PDB file of C-alpha atoms and ligand atoms in Angstrom:
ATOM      1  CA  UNK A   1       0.000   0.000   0.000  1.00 59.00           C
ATOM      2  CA  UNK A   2       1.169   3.835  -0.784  1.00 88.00           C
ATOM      3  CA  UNK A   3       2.745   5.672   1.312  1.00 93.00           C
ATOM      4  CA  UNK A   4       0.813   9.094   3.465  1.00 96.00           C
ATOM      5  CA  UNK A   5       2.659  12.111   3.484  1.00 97.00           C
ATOM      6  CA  UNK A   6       1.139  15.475   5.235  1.00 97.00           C
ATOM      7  CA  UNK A   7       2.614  18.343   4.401  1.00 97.00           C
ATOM      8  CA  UNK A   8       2.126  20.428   7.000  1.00 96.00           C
ATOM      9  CA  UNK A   9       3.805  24.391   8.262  1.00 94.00           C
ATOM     10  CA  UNK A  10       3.158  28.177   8.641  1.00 92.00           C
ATOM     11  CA  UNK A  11       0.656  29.779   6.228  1.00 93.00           C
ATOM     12  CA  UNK A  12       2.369  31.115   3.233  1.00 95.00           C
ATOM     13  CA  UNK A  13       5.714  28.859   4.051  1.00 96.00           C
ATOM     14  CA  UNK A  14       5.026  27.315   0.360  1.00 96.00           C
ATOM     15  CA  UNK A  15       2.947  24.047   0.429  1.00 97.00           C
ATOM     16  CA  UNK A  16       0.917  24.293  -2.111  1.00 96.00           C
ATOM     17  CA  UNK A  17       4.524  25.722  -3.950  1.00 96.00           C
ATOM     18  CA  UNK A  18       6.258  22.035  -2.633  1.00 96.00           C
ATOM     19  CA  UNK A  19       2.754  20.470  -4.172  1.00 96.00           C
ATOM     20  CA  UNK A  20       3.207  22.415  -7.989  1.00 95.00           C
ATOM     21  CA  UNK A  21       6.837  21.302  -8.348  1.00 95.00           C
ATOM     22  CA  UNK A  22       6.099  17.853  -7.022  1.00 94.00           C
ATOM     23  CA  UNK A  23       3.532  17.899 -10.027  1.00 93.00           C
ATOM     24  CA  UNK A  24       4.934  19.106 -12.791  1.00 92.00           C
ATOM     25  CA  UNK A  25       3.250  22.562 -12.510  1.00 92.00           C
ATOM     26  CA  UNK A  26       6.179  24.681 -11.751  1.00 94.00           C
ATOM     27  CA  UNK A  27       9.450  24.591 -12.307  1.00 94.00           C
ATOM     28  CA  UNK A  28      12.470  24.886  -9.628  1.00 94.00           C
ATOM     29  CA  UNK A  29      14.411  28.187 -10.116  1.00 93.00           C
ATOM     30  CA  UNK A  30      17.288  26.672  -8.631  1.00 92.00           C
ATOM     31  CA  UNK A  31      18.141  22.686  -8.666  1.00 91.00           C
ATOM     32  CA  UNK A  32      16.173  19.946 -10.089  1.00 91.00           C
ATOM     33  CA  UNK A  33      12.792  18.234 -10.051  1.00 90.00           C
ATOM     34  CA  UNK A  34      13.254  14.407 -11.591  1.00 91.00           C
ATOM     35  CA  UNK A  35      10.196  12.268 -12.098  1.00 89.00           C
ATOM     36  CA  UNK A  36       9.645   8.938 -14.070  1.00 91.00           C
ATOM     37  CA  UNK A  37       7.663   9.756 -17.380  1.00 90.00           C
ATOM     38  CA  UNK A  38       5.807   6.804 -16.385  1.00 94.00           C
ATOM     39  CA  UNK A  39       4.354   8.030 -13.077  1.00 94.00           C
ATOM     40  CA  UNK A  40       0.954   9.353 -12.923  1.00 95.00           C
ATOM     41  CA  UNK A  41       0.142  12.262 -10.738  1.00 95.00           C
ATOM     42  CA  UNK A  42      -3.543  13.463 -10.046  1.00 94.00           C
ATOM     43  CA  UNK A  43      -2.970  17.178  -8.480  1.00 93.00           C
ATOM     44  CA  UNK A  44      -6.166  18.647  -6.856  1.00 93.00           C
ATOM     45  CA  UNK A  45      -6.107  22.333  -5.795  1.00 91.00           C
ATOM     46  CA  UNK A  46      -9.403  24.362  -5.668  1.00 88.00           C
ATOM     47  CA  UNK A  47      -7.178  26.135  -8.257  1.00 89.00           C
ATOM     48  CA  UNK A  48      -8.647  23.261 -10.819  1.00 90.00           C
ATOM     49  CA  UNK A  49     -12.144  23.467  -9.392  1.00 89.00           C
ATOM     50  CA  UNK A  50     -12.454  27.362 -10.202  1.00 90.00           C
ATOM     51  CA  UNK A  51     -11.011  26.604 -14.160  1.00 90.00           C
ATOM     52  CA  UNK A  52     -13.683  24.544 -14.815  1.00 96.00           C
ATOM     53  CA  UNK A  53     -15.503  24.996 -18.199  1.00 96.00           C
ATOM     54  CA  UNK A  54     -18.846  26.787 -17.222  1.00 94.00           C
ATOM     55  CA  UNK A  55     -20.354  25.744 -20.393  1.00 95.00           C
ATOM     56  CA  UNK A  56     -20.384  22.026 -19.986  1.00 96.00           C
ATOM     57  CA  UNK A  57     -21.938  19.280 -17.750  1.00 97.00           C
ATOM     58  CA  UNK A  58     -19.816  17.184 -15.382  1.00 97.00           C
ATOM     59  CA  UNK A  59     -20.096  14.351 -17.887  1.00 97.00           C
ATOM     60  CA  UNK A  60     -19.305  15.755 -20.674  1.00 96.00           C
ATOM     61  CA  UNK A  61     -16.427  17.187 -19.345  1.00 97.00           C
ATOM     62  CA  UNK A  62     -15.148  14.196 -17.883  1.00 97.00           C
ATOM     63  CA  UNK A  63     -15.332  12.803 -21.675  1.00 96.00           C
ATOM     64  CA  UNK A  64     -13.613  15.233 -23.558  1.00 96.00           C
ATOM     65  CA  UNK A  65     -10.951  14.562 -20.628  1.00 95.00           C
ATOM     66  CA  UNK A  66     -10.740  11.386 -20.858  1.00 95.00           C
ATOM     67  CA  UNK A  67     -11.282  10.690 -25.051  1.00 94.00           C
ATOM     68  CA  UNK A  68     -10.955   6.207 -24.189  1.00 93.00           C
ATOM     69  CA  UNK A  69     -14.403   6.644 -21.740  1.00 93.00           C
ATOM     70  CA  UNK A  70     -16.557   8.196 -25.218  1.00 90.00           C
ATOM     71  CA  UNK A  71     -17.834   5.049 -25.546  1.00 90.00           C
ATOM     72  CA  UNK A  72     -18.597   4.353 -22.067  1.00 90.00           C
ATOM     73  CA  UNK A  73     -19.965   7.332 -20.157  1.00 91.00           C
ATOM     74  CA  UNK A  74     -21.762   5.175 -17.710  1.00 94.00           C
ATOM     75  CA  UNK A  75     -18.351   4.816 -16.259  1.00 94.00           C
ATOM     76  CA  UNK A  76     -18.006   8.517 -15.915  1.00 95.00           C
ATOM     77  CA  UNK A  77     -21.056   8.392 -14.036  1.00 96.00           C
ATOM     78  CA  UNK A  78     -20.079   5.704 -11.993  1.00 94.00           C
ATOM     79  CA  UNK A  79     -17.145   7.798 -10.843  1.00 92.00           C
ATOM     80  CA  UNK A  80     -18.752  10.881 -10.275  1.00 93.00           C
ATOM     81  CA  UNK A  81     -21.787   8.682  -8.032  1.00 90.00           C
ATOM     82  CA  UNK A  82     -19.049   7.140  -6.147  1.00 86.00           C
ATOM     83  CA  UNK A  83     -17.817  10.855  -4.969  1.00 86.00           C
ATOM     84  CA  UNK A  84     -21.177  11.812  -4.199  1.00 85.00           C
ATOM     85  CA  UNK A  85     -22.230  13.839  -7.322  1.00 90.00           C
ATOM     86  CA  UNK A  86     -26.136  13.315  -7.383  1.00 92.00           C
ATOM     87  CA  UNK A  87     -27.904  11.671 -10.669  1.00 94.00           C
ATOM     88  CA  UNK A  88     -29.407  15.134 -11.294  1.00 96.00           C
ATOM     89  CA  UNK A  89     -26.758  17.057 -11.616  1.00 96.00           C
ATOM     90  CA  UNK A  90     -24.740  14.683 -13.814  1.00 97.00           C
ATOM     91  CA  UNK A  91     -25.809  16.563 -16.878  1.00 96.00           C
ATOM     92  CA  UNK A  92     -26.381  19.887 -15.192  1.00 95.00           C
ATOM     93  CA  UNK A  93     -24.177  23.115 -16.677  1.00 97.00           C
ATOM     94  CA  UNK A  94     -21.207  22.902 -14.400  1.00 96.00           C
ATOM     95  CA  UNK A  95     -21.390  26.806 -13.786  1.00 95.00           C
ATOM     96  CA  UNK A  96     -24.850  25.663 -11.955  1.00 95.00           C
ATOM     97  CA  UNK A  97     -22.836  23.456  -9.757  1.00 94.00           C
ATOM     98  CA  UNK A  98     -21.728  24.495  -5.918  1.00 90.00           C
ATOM     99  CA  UNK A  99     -18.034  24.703  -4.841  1.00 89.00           C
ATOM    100  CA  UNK A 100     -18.776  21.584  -3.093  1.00 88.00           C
ATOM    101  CA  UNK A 101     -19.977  19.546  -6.369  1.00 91.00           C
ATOM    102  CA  UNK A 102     -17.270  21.162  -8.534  1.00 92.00           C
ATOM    103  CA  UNK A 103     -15.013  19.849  -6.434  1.00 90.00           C
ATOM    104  CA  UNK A 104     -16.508  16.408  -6.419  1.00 90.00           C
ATOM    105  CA  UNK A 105     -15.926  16.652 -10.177  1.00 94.00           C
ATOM    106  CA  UNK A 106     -12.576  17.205 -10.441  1.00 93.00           C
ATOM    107  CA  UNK A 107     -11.897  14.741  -7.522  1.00 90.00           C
ATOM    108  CA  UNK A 108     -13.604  12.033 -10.246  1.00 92.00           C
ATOM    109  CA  UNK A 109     -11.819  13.198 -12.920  1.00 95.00           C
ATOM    110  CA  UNK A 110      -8.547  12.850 -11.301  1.00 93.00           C
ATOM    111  CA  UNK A 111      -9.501   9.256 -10.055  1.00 91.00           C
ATOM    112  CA  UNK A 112     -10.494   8.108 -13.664  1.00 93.00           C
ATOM    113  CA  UNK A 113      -6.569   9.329 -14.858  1.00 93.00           C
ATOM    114  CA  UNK A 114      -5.810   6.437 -12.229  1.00 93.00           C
ATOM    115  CA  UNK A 115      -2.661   8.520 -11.266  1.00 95.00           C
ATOM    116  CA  UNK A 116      -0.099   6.315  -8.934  1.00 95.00           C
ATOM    117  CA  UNK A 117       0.045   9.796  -6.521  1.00 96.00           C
ATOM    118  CA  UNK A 118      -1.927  11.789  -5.327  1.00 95.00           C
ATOM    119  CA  UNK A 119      -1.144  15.242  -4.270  1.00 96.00           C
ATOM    120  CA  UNK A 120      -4.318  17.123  -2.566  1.00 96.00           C
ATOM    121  CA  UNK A 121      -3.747  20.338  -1.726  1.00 96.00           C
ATOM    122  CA  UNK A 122      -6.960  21.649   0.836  1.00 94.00           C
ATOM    123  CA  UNK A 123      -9.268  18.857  -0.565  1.00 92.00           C
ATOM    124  CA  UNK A 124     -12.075  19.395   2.070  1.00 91.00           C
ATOM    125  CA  UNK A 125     -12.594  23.451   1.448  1.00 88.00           C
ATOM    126  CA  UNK A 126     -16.238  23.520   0.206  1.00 82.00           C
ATOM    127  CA  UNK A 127     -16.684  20.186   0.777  1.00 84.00           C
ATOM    128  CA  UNK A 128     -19.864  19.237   3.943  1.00 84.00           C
ATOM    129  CA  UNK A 129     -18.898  16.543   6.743  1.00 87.00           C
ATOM    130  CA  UNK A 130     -20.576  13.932   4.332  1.00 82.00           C
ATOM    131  CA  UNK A 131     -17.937  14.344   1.453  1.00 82.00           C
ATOM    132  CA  UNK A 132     -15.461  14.751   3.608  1.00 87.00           C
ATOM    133  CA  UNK A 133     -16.440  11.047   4.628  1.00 86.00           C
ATOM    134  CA  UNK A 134     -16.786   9.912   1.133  1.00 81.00           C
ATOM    135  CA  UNK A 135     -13.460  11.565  -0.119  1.00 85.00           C
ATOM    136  CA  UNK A 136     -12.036   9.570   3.327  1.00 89.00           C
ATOM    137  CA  UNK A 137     -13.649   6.330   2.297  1.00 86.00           C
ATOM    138  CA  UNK A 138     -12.157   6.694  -1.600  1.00 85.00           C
ATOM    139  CA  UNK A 139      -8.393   7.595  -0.039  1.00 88.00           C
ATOM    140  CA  UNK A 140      -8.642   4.546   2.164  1.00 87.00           C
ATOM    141  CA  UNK A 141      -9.333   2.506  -0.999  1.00 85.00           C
ATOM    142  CA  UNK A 142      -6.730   3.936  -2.774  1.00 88.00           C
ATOM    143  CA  UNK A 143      -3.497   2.067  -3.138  1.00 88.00           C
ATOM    144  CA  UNK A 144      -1.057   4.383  -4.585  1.00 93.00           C
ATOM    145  CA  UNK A 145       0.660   7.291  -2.580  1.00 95.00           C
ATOM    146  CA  UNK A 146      -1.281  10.301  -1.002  1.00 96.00           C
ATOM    147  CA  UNK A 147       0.632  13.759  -0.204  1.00 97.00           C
ATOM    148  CA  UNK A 148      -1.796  15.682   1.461  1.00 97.00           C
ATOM    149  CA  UNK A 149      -2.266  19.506   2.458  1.00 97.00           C
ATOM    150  CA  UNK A 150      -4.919  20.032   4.979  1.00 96.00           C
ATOM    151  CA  UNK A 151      -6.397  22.138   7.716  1.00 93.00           C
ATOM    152  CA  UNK A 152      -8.979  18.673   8.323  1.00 94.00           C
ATOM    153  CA  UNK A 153      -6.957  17.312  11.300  1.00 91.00           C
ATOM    154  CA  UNK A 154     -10.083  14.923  11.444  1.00 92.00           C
ATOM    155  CA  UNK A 155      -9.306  14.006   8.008  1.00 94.00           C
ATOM    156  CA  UNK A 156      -5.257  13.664   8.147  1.00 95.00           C
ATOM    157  CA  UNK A 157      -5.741  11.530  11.541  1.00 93.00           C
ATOM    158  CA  UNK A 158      -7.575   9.139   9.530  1.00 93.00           C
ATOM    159  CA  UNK A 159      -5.454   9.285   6.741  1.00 93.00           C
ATOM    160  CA  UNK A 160      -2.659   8.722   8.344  1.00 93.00           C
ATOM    161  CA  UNK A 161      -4.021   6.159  11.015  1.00 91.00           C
ATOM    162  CA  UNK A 162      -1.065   3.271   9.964  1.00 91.00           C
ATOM    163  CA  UNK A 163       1.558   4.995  11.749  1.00 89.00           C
ATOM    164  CA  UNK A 164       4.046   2.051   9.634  1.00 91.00           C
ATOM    165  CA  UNK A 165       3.296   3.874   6.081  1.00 93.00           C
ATOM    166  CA  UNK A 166       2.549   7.624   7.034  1.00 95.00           C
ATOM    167  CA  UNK A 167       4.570  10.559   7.597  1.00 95.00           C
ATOM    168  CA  UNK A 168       4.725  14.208   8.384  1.00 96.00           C
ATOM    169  CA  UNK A 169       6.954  16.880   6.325  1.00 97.00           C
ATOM    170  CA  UNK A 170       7.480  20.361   7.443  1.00 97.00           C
ATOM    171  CA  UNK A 171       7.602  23.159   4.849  1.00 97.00           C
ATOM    172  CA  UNK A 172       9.845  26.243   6.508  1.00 95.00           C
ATOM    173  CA  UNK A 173      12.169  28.852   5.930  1.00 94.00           C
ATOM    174  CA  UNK A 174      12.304  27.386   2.437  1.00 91.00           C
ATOM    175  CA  UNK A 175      12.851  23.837   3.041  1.00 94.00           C
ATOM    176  CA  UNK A 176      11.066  20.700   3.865  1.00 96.00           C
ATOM    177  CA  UNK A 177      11.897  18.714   6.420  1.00 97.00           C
ATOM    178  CA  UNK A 178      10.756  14.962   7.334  1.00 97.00           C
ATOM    179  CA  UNK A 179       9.270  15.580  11.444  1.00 95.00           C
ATOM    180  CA  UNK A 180       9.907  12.362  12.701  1.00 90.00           C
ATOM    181  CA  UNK A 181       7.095  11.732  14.148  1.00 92.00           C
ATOM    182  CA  UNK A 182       3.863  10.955  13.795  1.00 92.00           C
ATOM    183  CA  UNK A 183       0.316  13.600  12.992  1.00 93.00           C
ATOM    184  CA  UNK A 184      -0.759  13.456  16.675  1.00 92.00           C
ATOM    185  CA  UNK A 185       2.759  13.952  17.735  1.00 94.00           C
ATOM    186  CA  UNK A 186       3.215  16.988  15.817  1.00 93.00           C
ATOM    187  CA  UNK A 187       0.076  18.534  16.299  1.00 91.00           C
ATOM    188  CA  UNK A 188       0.852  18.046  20.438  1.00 92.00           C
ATOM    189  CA  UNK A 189       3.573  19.981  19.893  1.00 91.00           C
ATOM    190  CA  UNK A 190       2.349  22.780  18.003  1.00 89.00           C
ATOM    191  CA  UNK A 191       0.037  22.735  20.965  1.00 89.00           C
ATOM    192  CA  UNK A 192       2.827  22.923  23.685  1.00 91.00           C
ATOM    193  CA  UNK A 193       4.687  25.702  21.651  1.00 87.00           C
ATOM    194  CA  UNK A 194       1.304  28.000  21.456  1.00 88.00           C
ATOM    195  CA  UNK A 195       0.785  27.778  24.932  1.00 90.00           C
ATOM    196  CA  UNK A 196       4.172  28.414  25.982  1.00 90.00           C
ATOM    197  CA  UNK A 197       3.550  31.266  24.124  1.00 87.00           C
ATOM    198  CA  UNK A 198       0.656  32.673  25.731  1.00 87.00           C
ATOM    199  CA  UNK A 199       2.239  31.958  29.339  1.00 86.00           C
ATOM    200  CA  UNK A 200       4.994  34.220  28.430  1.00 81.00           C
ATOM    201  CA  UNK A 201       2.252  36.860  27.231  1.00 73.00           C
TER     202      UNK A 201
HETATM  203  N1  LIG B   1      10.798  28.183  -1.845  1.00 88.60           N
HETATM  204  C1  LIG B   1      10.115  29.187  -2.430  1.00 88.60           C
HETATM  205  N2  LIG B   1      10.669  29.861  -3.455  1.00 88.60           N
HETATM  206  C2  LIG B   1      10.020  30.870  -4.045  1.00 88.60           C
HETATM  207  N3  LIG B   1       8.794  31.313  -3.690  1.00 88.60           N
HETATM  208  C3  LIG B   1       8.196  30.683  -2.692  1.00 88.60           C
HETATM  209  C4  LIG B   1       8.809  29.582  -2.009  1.00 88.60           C
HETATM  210  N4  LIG B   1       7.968  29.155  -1.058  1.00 88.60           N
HETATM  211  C5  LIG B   1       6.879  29.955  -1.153  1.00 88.60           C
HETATM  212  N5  LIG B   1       7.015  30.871  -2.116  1.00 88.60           N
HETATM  213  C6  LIG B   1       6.020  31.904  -2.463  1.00 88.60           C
HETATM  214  O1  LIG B   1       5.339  32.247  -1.258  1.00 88.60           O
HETATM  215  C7  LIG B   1       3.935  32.408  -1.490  1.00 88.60           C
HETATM  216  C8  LIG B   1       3.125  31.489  -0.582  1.00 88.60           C
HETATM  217  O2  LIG B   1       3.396  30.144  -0.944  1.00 88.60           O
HETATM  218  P1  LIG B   1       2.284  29.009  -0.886  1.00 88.60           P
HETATM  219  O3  LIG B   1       0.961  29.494  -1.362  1.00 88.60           O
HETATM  220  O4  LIG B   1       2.894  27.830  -1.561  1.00 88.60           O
HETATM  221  O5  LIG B   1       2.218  28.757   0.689  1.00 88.60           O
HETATM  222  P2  LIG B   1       1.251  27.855   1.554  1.00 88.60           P
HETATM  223  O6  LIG B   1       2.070  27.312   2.672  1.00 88.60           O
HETATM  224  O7  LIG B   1       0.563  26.877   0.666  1.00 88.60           O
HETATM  225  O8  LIG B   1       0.237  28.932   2.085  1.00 88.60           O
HETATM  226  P3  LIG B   1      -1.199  28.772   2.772  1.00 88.60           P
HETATM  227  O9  LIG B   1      -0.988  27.926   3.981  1.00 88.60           O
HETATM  228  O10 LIG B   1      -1.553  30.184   3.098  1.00 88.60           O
HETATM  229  O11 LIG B   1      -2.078  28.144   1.715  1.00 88.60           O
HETATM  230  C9  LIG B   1       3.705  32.136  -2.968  1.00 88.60           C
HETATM  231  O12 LIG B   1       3.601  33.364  -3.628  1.00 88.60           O
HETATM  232  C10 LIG B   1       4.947  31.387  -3.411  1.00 88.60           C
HETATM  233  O13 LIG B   1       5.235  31.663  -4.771  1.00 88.60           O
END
């Protein structure tokens, strides 16, 4: 099974910048970013849910981006039922869709490129407790590697519940740094540090 990664650190320390070059989307202005041409990497941002094409429904856009399902766009359905995207709104203009359902498009799209990583950066903004369930049950299912930035501590708990396969990487000061210990650990200390912090106030 894949390994967990959470990427965790201060806002605006560069995450979701550690995210795009680990994808492909930027490019390092210093040193080098190496990937195997044969890996596939599904990136979700809310970036991707905003650039949507207004003038199409989910399944139709899940068609044109992915040509080899023409023939079969009950399997595009399929997908988009299994992330919660209700029968009615299947063919519905996307620009009538909610930030949550948007996103529950592009989360089927990316699973239908069955990518070997996946690299979620905020996955549960827009989404109710219910998705954030369903998105939960489809990342336990998946095999492949998860990278995940979140503020969902409920979510990256779960995620990251096999302590043998999970870990936590700190973006700071321009580097990222493995923590060495587990979610809860981290989060315990971030604790200890703000209260320290507020005794000394
Ligand atoms: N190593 C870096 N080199 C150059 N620019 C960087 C680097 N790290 C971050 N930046 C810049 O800093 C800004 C914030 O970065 P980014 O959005 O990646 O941070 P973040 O940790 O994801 O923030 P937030 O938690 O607020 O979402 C961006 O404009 C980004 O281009």
């Amino acid at each position: 099974m894949g390994q967990r990664v959470a990427v965790v650190g201060p806002n605006g320390s560069g995450k979701s910048t550690f995210l795009k070059l680990l994808a492909g989307e930027l490019v390092p202005t210093e040193g080098e970013a190496r990937r195997s041409h044969k890996l596939r990497i599904g990136l979700y941002s809310q970036h991707f849910c905003d650039s949507l094409p207004k003038d199409r429904s989910a399944v139709q856009y899940l068609l044109e981006k992915h040509p080899h399902l023409q023939s079969k766009p009950g399997e595009a359905r399929a997908m988009l039922g299994k992330f919660g995207l209700p029968k009615e709104n299947h063919l519905t203009l996307i620009d009538k869709l909610s930030g949550g359902q948007k996103a529950r498009v592009v989360l089927a799209s990316i699973a239908l490129g069955e990518p070997h990583v996946l690299l979620l950066d905020e996955p549960t903004n827009n989404l109710d407790m219910q998705s954030i369930d369903a998105l939960a049950d489809a990342l336990d299912e998946f095999a492949g590697g998860v990278v995940i930035i979140s503020h969902d501590s409920r979510l990256i708990t779960r995620l990251c519940a096999d302590e043998n396969r999970s870990e936590v990487w700190v973006v700071q000061d321009g580097m990222v740094r493995p923590y060495g210990g587990s979610f809860a650990e981290y989060r315990d200390d971030l604790l200890e540090d703000i209260r320290k912090e507020m005794a000394m106030d």
